[in-house]
Coordinates of N, CA and C in Angstrom, one line a residue:
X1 N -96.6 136.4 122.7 CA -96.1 137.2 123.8 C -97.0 138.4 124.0
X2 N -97.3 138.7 125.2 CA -98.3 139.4 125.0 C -97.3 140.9 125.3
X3 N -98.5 142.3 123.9 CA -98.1 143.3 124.2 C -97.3 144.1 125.4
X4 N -97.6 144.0 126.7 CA -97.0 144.4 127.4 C -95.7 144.0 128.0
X5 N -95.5 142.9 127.2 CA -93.7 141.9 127.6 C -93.2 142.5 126.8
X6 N -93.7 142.7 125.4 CA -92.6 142.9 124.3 C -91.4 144.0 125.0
X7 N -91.8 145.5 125.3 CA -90.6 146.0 125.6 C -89.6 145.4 126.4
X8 N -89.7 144.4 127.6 CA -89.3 143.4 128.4 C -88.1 143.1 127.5
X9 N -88.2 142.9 126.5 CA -87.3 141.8 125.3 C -86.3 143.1 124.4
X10 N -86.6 144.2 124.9 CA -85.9 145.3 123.9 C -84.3 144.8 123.8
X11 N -84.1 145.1 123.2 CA -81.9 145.2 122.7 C -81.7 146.7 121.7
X12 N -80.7 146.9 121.9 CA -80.3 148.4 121.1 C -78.7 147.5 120.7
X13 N -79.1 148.2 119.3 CA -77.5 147.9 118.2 C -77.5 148.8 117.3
X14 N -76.3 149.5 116.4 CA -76.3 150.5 116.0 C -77.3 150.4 115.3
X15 N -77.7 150.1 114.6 CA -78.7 150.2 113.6 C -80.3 150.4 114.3
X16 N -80.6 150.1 115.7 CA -81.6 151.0 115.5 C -82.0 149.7 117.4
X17 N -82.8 150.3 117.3 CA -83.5 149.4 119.0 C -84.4 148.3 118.2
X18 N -84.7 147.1 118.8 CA -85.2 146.0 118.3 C -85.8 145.5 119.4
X19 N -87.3 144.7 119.4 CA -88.0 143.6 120.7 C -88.5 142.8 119.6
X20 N -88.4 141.6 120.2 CA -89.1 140.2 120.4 C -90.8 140.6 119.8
X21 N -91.4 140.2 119.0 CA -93.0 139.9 118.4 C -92.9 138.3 119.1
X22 N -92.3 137.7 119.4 CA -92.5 136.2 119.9 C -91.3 135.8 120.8
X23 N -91.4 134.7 121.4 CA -90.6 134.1 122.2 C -89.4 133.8 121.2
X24 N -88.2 134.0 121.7 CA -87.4 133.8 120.2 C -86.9 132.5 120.1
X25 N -86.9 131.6 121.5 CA -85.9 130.1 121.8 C -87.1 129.4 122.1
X26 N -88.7 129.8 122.3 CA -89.6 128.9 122.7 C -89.8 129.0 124.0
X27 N -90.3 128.3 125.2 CA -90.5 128.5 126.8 C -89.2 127.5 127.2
X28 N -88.6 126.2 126.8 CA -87.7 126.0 127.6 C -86.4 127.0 127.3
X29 N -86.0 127.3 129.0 CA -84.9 128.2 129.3 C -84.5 129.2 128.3
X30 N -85.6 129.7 128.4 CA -85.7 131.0 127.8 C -85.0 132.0 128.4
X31 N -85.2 132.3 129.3 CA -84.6 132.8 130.3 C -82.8 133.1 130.6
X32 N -82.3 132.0 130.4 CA -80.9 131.7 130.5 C -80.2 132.0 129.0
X33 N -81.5 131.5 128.2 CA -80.7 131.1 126.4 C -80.9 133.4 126.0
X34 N -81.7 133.5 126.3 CA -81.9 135.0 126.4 C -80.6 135.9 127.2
X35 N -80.2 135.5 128.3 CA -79.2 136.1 129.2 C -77.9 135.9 128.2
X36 N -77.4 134.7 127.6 CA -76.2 134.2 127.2 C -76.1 134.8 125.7
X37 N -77.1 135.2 124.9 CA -77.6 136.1 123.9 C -77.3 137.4 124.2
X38 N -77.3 137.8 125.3 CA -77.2 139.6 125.4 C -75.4 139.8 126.3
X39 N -75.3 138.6 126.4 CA -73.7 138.8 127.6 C -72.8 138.8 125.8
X40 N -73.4 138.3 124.9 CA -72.4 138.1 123.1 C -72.3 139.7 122.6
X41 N -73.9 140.0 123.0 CA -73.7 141.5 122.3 C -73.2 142.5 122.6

């Protein structure tokens, strides 16, 4: 992933803000598997 996505990928949970160093599901539907990931938290 290149440096300038990473913040793209940020999430905040109490313990502190967190981004992606890589794709985390790979390129298929990334996109969607990423959306359905953040609608849990």
């Amino acid at each position: 992933m290149a440096k300038a996505d990473m913040e793209k990928t940020a999430f905040m949970i109490e313990s502190g803000n967190y981004y992606y160093n890589i794709m985390p599901f790979g390129l298929k539907n990334v996109g969607a598997a990423y959306q359905r990931m953040m609608n849990k938290v």
